[in-house]
Short mmCIF file of C-alpha atoms and ligand atoms in Angstrom, two decimals:
data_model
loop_
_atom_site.label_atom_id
_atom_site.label_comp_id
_atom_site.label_asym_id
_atom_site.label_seq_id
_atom_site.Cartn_x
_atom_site.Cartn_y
_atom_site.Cartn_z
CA UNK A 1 0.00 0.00 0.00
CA UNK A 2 1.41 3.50 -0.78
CA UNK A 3 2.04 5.36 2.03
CA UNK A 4 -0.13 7.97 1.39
CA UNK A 5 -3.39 6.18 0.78
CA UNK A 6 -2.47 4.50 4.30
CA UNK A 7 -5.50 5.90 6.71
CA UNK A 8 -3.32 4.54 9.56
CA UNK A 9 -0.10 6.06 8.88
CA UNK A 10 2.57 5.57 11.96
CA UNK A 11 1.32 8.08 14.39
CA UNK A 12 3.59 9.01 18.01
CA UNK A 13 2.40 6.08 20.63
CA UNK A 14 0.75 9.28 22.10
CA UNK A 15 -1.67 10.12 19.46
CA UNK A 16 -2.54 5.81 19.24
CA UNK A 17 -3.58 5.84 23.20
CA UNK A 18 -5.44 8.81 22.46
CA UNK A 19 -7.28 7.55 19.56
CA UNK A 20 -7.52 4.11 21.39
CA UNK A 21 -9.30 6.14 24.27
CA UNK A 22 -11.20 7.87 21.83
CA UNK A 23 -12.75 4.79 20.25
CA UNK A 24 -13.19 3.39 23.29
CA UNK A 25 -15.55 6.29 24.76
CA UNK A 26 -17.61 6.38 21.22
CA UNK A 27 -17.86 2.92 21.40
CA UNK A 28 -19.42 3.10 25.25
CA UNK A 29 -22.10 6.31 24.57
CA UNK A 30 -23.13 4.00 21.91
CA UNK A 31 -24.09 1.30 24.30
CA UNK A 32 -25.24 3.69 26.24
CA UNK A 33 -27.37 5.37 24.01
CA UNK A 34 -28.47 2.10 22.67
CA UNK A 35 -29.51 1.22 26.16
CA UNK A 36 -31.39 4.16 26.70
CA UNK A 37 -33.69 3.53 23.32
CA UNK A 38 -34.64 0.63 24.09
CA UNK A 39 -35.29 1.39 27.49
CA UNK A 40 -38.06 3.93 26.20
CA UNK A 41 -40.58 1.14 25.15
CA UNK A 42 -41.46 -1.18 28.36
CA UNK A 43 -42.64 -4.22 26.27
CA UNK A 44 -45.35 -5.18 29.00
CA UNK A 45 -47.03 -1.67 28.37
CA UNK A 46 -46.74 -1.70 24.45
CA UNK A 47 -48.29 -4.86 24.33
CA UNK A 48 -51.01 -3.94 26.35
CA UNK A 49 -52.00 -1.68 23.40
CA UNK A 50 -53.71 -2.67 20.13
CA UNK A 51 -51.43 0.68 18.26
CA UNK A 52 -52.27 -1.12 14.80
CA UNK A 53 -56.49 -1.68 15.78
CA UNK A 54 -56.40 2.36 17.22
CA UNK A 55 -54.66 3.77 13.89
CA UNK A 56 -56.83 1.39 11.48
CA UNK A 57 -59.57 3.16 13.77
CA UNK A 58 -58.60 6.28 12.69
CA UNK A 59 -58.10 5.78 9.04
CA UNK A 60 -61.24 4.24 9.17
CA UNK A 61 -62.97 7.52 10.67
CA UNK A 62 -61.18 9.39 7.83
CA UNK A 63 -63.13 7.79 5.01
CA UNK A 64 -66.33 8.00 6.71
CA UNK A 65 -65.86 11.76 7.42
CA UNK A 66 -63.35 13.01 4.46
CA UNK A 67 -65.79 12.99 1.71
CA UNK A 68 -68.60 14.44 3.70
CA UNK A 69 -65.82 17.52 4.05
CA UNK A 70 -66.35 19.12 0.93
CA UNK A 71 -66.13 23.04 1.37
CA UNK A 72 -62.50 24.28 1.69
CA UNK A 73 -63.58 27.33 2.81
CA UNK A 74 -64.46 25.06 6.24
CA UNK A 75 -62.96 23.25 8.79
CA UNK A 76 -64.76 20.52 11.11
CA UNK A 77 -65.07 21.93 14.78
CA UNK A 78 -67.12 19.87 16.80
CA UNK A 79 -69.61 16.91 17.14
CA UNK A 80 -72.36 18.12 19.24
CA UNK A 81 -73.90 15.12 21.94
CA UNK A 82 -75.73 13.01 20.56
CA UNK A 83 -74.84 13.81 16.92
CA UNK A 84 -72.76 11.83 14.12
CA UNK A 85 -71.01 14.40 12.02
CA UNK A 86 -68.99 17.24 12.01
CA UNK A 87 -69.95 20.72 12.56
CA UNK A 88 -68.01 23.05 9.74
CA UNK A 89 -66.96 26.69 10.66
CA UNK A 90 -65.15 29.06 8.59
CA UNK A 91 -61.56 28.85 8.33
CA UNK A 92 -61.08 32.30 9.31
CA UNK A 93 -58.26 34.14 11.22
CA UNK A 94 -59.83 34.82 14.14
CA UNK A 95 -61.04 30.75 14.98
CA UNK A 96 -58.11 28.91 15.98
CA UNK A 97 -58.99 25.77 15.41
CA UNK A 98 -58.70 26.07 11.60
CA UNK A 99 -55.10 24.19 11.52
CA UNK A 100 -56.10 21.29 13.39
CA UNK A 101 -58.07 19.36 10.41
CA UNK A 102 -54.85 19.75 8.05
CA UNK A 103 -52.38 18.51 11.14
CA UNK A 104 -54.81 15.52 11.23
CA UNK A 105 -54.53 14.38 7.95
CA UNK A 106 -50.41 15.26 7.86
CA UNK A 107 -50.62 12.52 10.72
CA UNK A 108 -52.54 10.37 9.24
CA UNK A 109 -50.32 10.19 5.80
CA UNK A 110 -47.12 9.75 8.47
CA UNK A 111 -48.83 7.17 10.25
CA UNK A 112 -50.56 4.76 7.54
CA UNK A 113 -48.12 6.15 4.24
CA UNK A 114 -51.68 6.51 2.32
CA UNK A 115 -50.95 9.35 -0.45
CA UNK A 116 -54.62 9.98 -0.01
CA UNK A 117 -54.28 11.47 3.27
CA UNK A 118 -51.71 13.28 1.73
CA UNK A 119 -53.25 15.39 -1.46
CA UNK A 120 -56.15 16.19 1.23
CA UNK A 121 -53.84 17.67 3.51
CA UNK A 122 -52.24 19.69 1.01
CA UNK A 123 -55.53 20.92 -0.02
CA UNK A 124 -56.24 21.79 3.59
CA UNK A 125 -53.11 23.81 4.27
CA UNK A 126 -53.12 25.61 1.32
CA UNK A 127 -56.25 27.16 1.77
CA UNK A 128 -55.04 29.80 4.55
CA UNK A 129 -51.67 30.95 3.09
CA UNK A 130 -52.85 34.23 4.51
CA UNK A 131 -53.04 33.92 8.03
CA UNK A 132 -49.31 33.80 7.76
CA UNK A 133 -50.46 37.87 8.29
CA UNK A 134 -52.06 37.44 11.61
CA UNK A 135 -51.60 39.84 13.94
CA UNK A 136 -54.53 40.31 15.95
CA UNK A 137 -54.30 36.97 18.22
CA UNK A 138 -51.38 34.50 19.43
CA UNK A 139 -52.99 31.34 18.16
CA UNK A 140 -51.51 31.71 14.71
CA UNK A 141 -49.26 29.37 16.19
CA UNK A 142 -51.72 26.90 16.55
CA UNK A 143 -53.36 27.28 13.33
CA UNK A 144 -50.25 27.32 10.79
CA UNK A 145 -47.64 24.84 12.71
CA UNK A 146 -50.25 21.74 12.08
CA UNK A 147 -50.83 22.83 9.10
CA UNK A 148 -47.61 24.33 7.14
CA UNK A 149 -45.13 22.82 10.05
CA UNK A 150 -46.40 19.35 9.54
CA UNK A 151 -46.57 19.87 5.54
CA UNK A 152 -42.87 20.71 5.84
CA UNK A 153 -41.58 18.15 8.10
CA UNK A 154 -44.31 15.14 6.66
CA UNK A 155 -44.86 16.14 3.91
CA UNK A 156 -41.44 17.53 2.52
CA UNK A 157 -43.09 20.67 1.40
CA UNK A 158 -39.94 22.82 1.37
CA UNK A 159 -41.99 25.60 0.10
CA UNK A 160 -44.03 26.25 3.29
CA UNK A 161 -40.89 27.47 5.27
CA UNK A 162 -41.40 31.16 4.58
CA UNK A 163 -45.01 31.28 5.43
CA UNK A 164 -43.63 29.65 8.70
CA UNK A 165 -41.43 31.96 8.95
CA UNK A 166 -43.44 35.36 7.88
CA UNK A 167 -46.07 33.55 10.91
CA UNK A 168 -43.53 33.31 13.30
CA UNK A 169 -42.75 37.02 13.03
CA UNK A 170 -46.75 37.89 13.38
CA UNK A 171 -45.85 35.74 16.70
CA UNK A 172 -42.90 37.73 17.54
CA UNK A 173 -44.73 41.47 17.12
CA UNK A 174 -47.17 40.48 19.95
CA UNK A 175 -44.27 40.18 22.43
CA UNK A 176 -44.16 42.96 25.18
CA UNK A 177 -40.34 42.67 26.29
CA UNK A 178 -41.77 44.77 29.66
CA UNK A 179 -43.20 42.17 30.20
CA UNK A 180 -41.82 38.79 29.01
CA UNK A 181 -44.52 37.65 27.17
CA UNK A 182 -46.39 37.15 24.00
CA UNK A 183 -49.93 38.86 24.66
CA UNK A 184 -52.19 36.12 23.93
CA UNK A 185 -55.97 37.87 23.05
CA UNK A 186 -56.97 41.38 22.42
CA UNK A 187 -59.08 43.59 25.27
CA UNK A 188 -61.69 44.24 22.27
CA UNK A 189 -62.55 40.24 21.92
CA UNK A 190 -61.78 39.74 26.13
CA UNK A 191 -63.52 43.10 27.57
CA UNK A 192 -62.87 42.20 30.78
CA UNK A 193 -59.21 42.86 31.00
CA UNK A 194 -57.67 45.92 30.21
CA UNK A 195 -54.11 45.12 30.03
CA UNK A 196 -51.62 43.03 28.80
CA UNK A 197 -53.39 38.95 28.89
CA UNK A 198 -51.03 35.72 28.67
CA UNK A 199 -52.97 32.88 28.87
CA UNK A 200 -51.41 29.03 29.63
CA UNK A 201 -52.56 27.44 26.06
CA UNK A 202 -49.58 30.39 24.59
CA UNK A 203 -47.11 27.92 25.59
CA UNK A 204 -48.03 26.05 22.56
CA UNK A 205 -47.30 28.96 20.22
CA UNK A 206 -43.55 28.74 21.17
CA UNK A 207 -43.22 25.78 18.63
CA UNK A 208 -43.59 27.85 15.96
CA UNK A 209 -41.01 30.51 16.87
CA UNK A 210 -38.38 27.50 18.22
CA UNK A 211 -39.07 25.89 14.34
CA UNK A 212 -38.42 29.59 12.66
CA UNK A 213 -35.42 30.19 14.73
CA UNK A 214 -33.72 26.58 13.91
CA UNK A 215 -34.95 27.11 10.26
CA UNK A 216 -33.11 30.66 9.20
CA UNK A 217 -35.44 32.98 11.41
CA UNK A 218 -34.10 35.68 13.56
CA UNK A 219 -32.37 34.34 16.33
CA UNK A 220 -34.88 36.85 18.33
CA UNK A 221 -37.70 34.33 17.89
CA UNK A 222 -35.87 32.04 20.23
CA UNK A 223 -34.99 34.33 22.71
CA UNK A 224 -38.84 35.73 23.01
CA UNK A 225 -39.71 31.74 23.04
CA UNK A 226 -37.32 31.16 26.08
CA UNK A 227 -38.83 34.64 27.96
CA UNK A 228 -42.49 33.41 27.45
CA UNK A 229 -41.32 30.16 29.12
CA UNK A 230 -39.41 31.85 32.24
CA UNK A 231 -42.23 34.38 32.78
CA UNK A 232 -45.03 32.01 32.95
CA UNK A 233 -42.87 29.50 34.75
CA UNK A 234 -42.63 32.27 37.50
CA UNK A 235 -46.26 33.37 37.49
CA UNK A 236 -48.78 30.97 36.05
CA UNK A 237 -48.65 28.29 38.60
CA UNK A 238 -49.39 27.92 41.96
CA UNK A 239 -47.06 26.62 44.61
CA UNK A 240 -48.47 23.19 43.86
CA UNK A 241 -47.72 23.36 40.20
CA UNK A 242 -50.95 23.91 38.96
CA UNK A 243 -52.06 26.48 36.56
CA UNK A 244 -54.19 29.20 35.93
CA UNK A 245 -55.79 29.66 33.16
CA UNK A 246 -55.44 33.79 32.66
CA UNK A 247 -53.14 36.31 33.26
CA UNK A 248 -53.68 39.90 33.06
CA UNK A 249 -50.37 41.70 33.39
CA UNK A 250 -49.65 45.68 33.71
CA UNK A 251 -48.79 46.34 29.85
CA UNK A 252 -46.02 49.28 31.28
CA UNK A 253 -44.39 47.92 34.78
CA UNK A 254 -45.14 44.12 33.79
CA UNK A 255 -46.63 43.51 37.11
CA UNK A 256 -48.93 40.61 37.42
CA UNK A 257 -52.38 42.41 37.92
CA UNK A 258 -54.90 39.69 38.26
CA UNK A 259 -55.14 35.49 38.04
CA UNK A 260 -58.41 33.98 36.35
CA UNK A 261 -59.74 31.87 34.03
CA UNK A 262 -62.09 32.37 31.02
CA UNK A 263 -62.61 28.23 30.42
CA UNK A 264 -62.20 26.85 33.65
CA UNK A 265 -64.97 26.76 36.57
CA UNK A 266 -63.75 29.58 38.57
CA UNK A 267 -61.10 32.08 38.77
CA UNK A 268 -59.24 29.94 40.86
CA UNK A 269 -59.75 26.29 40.03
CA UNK A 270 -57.49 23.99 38.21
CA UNK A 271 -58.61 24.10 34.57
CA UNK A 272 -57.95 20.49 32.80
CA UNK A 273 -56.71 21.56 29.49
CA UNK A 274 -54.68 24.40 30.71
CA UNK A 275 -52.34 22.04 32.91
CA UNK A 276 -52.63 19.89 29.78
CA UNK A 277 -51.22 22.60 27.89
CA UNK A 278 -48.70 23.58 30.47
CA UNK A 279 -47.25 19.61 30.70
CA UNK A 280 -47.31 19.73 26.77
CA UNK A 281 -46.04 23.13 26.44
CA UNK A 282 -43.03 22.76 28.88
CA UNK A 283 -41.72 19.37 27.38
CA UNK A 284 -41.49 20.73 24.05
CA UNK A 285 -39.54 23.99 25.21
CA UNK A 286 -37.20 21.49 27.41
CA UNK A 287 -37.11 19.22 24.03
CA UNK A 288 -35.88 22.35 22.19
CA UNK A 289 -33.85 24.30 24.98
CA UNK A 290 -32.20 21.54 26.19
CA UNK A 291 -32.41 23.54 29.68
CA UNK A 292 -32.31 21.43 32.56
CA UNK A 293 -34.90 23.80 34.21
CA UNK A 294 -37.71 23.55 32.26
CA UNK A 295 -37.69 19.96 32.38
CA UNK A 296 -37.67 19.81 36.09
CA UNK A 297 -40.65 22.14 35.56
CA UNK A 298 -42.43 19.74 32.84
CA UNK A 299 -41.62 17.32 35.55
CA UNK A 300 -43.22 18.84 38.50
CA UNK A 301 -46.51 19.63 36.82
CA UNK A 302 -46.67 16.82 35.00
CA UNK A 303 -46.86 14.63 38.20
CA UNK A 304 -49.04 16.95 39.70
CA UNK A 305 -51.50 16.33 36.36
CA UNK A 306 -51.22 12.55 37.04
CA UNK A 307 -51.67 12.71 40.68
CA UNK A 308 -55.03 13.73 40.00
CA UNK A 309 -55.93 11.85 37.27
CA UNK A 310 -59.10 9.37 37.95
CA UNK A 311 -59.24 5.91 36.88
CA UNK A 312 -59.54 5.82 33.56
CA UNK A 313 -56.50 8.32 32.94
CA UNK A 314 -58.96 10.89 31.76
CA UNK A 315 -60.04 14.19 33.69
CA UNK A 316 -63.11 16.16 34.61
CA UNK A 317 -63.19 19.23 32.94
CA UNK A 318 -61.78 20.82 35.77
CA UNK A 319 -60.33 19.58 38.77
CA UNK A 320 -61.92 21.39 41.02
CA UNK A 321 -65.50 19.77 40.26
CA UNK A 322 -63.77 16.40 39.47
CA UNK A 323 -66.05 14.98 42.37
CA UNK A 324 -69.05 15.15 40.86
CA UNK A 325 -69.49 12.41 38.64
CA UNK A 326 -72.26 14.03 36.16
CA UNK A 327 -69.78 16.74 35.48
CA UNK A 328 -68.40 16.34 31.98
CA UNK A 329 -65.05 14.83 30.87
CA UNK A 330 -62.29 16.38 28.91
CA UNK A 331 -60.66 13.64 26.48
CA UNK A 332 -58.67 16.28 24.75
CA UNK A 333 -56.34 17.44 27.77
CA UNK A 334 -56.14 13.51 27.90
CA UNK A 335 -54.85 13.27 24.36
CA UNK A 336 -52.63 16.22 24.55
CA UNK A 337 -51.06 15.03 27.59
CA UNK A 338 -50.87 11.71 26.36
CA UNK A 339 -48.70 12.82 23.76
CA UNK A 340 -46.35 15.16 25.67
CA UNK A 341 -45.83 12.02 27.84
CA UNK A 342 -44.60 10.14 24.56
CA UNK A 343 -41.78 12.75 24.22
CA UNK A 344 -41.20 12.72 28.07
CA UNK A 345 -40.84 9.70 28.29
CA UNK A 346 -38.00 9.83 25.83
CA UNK A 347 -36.32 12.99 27.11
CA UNK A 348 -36.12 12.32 30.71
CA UNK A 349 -32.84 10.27 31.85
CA UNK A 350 -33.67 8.15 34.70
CA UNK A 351 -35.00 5.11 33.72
CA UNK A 352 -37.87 4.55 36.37
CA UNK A 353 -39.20 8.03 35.01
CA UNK A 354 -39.07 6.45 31.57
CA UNK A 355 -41.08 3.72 32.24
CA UNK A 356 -43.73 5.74 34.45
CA UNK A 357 -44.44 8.50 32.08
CA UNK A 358 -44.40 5.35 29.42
CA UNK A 359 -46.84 3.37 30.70
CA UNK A 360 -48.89 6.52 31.78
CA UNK A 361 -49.04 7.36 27.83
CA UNK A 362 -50.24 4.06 26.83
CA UNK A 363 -52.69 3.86 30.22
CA UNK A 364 -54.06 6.97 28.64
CA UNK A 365 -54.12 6.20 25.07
CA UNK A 366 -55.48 2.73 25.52
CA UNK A 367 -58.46 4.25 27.64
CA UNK A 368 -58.95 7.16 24.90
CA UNK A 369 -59.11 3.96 22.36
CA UNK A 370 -61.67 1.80 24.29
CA UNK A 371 -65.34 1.84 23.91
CA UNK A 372 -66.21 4.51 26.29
CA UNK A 373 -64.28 7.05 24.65
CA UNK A 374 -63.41 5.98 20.69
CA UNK A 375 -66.59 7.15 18.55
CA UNK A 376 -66.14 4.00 16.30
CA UNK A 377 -70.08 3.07 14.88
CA UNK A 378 -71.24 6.35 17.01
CA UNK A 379 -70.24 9.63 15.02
CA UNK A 380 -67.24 10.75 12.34
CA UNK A 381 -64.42 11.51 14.73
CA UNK A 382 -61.44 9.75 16.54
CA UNK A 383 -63.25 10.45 20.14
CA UNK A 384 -65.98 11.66 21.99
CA UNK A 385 -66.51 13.28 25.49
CA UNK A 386 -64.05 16.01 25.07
CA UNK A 387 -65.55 19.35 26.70
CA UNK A 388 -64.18 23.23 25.21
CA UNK A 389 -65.92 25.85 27.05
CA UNK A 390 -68.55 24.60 29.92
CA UNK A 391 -68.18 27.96 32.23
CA UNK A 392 -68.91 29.44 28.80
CA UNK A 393 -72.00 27.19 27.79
CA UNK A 394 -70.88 25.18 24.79
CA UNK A 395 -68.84 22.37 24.02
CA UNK A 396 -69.74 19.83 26.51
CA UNK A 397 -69.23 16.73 26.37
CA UNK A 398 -68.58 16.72 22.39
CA UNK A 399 -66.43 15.61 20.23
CA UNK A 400 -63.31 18.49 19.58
CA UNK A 401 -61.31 18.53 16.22
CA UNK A 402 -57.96 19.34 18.35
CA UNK A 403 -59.44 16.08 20.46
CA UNK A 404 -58.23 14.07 17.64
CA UNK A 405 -55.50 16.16 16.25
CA UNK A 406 -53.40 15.28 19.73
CA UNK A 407 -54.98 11.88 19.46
CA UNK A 408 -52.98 10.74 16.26
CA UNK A 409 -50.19 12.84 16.94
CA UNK A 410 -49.84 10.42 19.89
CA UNK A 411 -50.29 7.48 17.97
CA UNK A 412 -47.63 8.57 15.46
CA UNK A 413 -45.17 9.62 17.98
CA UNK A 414 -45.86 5.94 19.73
CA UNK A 415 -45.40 4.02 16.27
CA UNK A 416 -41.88 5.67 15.74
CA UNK A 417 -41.14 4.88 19.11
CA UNK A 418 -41.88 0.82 18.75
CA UNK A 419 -40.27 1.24 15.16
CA UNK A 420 -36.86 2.51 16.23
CA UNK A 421 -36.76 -0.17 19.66
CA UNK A 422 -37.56 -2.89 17.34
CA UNK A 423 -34.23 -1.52 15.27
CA UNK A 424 -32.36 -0.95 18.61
CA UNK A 425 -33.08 -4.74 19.97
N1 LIG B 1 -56.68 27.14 23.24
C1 LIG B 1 -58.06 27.18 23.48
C2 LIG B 1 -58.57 26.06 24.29
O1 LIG B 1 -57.84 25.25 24.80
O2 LIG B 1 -59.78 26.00 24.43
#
C-alpha cells in the first residue's frame, strides 16, 4: 500500500492511546445510548395496546368523514352530543382551530403512508396561506404549525418554510419585552381585561417561533420563546404546580395584575386543558432548549397532572369539580397530555421516570381507544366526550377537532417509538 493512501499512517504512541481512548468512549455512549432507546418502550405496556387496531380506527374515521368535508372554505369543529357528524366553521383568522383538520390528515399520511391522506392535507393547508399575516391573536401558532409545520416536516413541502417563517414574526410582534410575554388575546374580543393577557394554552405557540429560529429565522424568535417560558414558569402556577388559566399583566411595569380563568370553573380552580397545555407546552420547550430547568418544571406539573388523574387516565373538565361524577369529561387534555408524555418519556434520563411516564401514555391512550371514549359506529371523529368551554355554555361533552389532532399525533409519535426499539433490539 502506498504510504499515502495509508488511513493509519505511523502516528507518536501518544496520538494511538489517544485515539484508542477515543474509540473506546464512542464505542461506550453507543451502548449507552443504545440502552437508553430501548429502554423507552417497556414491552409489558406496548403490548397492552392494540397501536395497529387504534390507527386502522382512525383511518377508518377518515373515510367515513373526508368525503362528507367538501367546502375548503371550512374546517370541522365539533360533534355536538348526541350527533354523528362534524360541525363546519369558517376557516377564518380569528377561529383557531382552523389548523387542526390539516395537522390531522399530515398525521394520518405519516402514520398509515396513504398518499390519499396526503393530497387532502395539502388541499387543507393551502387554503389559509394568509393567516401567515395574523396579527390580531397569538394562536396563529396553533393554526399554521399543524398545518404548514407538519406539511414541511411530513410532507417535505420545502416551500411552506417562509409562510412559517413570515407567521412566526406575526408571533414575535405580539411580544411585550416589559413584560416577558407574547400577549395572547386582544381587550376588544376579552372586555374584561384591560391590560396586557397571557394565557397558559400560549405555551403552545412557542413551537412555531423554536421551528423559525432553527430554520433561518431571527435568532430573536428564540430568545422571546425562552422569555415566554421563564415568565409564565414564574407566574402561572401555583405553589403546587398547577395552573391558571389567565393572566392579566400591567402592559407598562409588567406587574402581574390579576389570576383567572375564562374556560375553567372559577377564577381559581385547576382548569384540565390548561395544565394539559402547560405539561405539553413545557416538554417541548425542554425538548428544544435543552435547559435542565424547564424539564424539572415539565416534571413537577406533569406529576401533579397525574396525581389527579381518575381511573380511567382521563379528567373532569376541571379539577376542582372532578367529584361530581355528572360533570363532563375532557378527552382532549387527555390526548394532549398523552402525547407530551410520549416525548417525556424519551427525554427524561432516569429510567424509572421512563417507564412511568411510558406506561402513563399508553394507560391513557389505551383508555382514549376503548369503547367509552373511541366514537367507532357512534359519530365521524377519533373520540368523543371532550368538553371546550362549559363555564362558557358550549362544548360539553362533544367531540373536539384538536381532540383528535393530539390523538394521532400520539399514535404517530408511539409508532416511531416501537419502530426505532424494534431496530435498537
Ligand atoms: N386554546 C383554546 C382552548 O384550549 O380552548
Amino acid at each position: 500500500m502506498r504510504n499515502d493512501l495509508n488511513p493509519y499512517p505511523k502516528q507518536p504512541f501518544i496520538f494511538k492511546s489517544l485515539f484508542l481512548v477515543g474509540l473506546l468512549m464512542f464505542t461506550t455512549s453507543c451502548k449507552n445510548s443504545k440502552e437508553k432507546e430501548v429502554a423507552k418502550v417497556v414491552p409489558e405496556a406496548a403490548a397492552s395496546i392494540d397501536l395497529n387496531k387504534q390507527i386502522n380506527d382512525c383511518e377508518k374515521q377518515l373515510e367515513i368523514s373526508v368525503p362528507k368535508l367538501t367546502d375548503l372554505t371550512k374546517h370541522p369543529r365539533l360533534i355536538e352530543t348526541n350527533e354523528t357528524e362534524w360541525q363546519e366553521v369558517t376557516n377564518h383568522k380569528l377561529i383557531w382551530t382552523s389548523g387542526f383538520y390539516p395537522g390531522i390528515l399530515w398525521y394520518a399520511f405519516d402514520v398509515t403512508g396513504n398518499e390519499r391522506w396526503k393530497d387532502e392535507a395539502i388541499k387543507r393547508t393551502e387554503v389559509f396561506e394568509d393567516f401567515k399575516n395574523i396579527t390580531e391573536h397569538h394562536d396563529i401558532g396553533f393554526m399554521m404549525f399543524p398545518a404548514y409545520g407538519l406539511g414541511y416536516e411530513i410532507g417535505g413541502k420545502k416551500e411552506y418554510k417562509d409562510v412559517l417563517l413570515t407567521s412566526a414574526n406575526s408571533l414575535a410582534s405580539r411580544f411585550n419585552p416589559k413584560v416577558g410575554t407574547i400577549r395572547s388575546w386582544s381587550n376588544k374580543m376579552h372586555p374584561r381585561w384591560k391590560q396586557h393577557i397571557t394565557i397558559i394554552d400560549n405555551m403552545l405557540n412557542l413551537e412555531l417561533l423554536f421551528w423559525a429560529a432553527k430554520h433561518g429565522g431571527d435568532k430573536k424568535l428564540y430568545d422571546i420563546a425562552v422569555t415566554h417560558a421563564e415568565t409564565t414558569m414564574k407566574n402561572h402556577f401555583r405553589p403546587d404546580y398547577t395552573s391558571w388559566h389567565v393572566l392579566e399583566y400591567d402592559s407598562i411595569t409588567g406587574a402581574v395584575l390579576n389570576r383567572n380563568t375564562k374556560q375553567g370553573f372559577a377564577d381559581d380552580s385547576r382548569w384540565s386543558r390548561g395544565q394539559a397545555w402547560g405539561v405539553y407546552g413545557y416538554t417541548m420547550v425542554y425538548k428544544e432548549t435543552k435547559d435542565k430547568k424547564f424539564l424539572d418544571f415539565a416534571q413537577k406539573i406533569t406529576d401533579k397532572y397525574l396525581s389527579l388523574l381518575p381511573e380511567d387516565m382521563v379528567p373532569c373538565w376541571d379539577f376542582d369539580v372532578a367529584n361530581d361524577p355528572k360533570e363532563e369529561k375532557d378527552a382532549s387534555a387527555a390526548a394532549i397530555v398523552a402525547s407530551a408524555l410520549l416525548d417525556l418519556s424519551i427525554l427524561v434520563e432516569d429510567r424509572a421516570d421512563q417507564e412511568r411516564y411510558y406506561n402513563a401514555a399508553i394507560k391513557m391512550l389505551k383508555s382514549l381507544g376503548s369503547e367509552k371514549y373511541s366514537a367507532v359506529g357512534k359519530a365521524d371523529s377519533f373520540l368523543l366526550h371532550s368538553t371546550g368551554a362549559k363555564s362558557l355554555g358550549h362544548e360539553i361533552d362533544v367531540a373536539l377537532i384538536y381532540a383528535d389532532y393530539y390523538y394521532i399525533e400520539a399514535l404517530d409519535r408511539l409508532k416511531k417509538m416501537e419502530e426505532k426499539n424494534k431496530i435498537n433490539l
